[in-house]
Amino acid sequence: MRSGRDRAIKEALLSQLKGKVPLDDVIEWLWDDFGLRAKRSWEDVGKVITSSNEILPQDVAVFMIEEGVTPDEGAWSVLPAPKGLRGGGNTKANNGG
């Protein structure tokens, strides 16, 4: 399920991006590179990025690097939360691991 994994990676990268790159720069990048509009809020920017199939996690990482932010490699090891298990706590414990 690539799209779920990509979404989780983009969310992880976005959490690293917030506070390090001005919101206006991210909005400008979305428009200039992808023709996507976002309202001036991190919440809306996050929705635009995570819901777009055109924007790959690699695109977000390249943008971060261009803006002087080094992406944490751990973002690529995130897994999407299992559906229907919101707030399930420690998933490793829930899966008997």
XYZ file of C-alpha atoms in Angstrom:
97
model
C 0.000 0.000 0.000
C 2.339 2.622 -1.285
C 0.006 5.615 -0.948
C -0.488 5.022 2.786
C 3.244 4.680 3.296
C 3.965 7.782 1.186
C 1.401 9.735 3.199
C 2.998 8.649 6.486
C 6.469 9.599 5.222
C 5.235 13.008 4.031
C 3.608 13.616 7.432
C 6.880 12.723 9.168
C 8.840 15.068 6.888
C 6.296 17.857 7.404
C 6.698 17.606 11.152
C 10.437 18.199 10.646
C 9.775 21.094 8.267
C 7.469 23.098 10.555
C 9.231 25.893 12.352
C 12.358 25.541 10.230
C 11.075 26.859 6.893
C 8.714 29.847 6.656
C 5.147 28.842 5.826
C 5.053 31.317 2.933
C 8.066 29.578 1.337
C 6.297 26.219 1.474
C 3.133 27.716 -0.036
C 5.204 29.314 -2.813
C 6.933 25.968 -3.511
C 3.566 24.195 -3.793
C 2.349 26.763 -6.310
C 5.565 27.152 -8.331
C 6.442 23.453 -8.583
C 3.047 21.751 -8.547
C 0.410 24.405 -9.303
C -1.267 23.635 -5.970
C -2.802 26.295 -3.772
C -2.800 26.134 0.002
C -4.284 28.426 2.609
C -1.866 30.171 4.920
C -1.901 27.521 7.658
C 0.312 24.534 8.378
C -2.802 22.389 8.656
C -3.919 23.217 5.114
C -0.388 22.902 3.717
C -0.189 19.458 5.326
C -3.497 18.404 3.789
C -2.436 19.608 0.334
C 0.902 17.794 0.491
C -0.325 14.532 1.999
C -3.378 14.252 -0.242
C -1.501 14.949 -3.492
C -0.359 11.915 -5.459
C 1.795 14.251 -7.546
C 4.011 15.220 -4.596
C 6.316 12.382 -3.594
C 8.105 12.120 -0.248
C 11.334 12.626 -2.206
C 9.998 15.980 -3.459
C 9.424 17.113 0.119
C 12.908 15.934 1.130
C 14.572 17.755 -1.787
C 12.688 20.939 -0.905
C 13.832 20.616 2.713
C 17.456 20.210 1.639
C 17.188 23.213 -0.695
C 15.890 25.211 2.277
C 18.795 24.100 4.486
C 16.909 21.489 6.525
C 18.379 17.989 6.688
C 15.589 15.416 6.634
C 15.789 12.785 9.352
C 16.293 9.420 7.670
C 13.876 7.953 10.202
C 11.019 9.452 8.193
C 11.437 6.628 5.673
C 10.947 3.960 8.332
C 7.516 5.168 9.459
C 4.574 2.933 8.846
C 0.998 4.111 8.393
C -1.254 3.554 11.392
C -3.468 0.511 10.945
C -6.981 1.479 9.928
C -9.511 1.358 12.727
C -6.931 1.430 15.504
C -6.795 5.124 16.294
C -5.242 5.811 19.656
C -4.313 2.161 20.010
C -1.179 3.030 21.970
C 1.906 0.885 21.507
C 1.257 -1.063 18.313
C 4.192 -3.391 19.001
C 2.560 -4.454 22.270
C -0.818 -4.771 20.573
C 0.654 -7.089 17.958
C 2.338 -9.330 20.494
C 5.829 -8.090 19.618
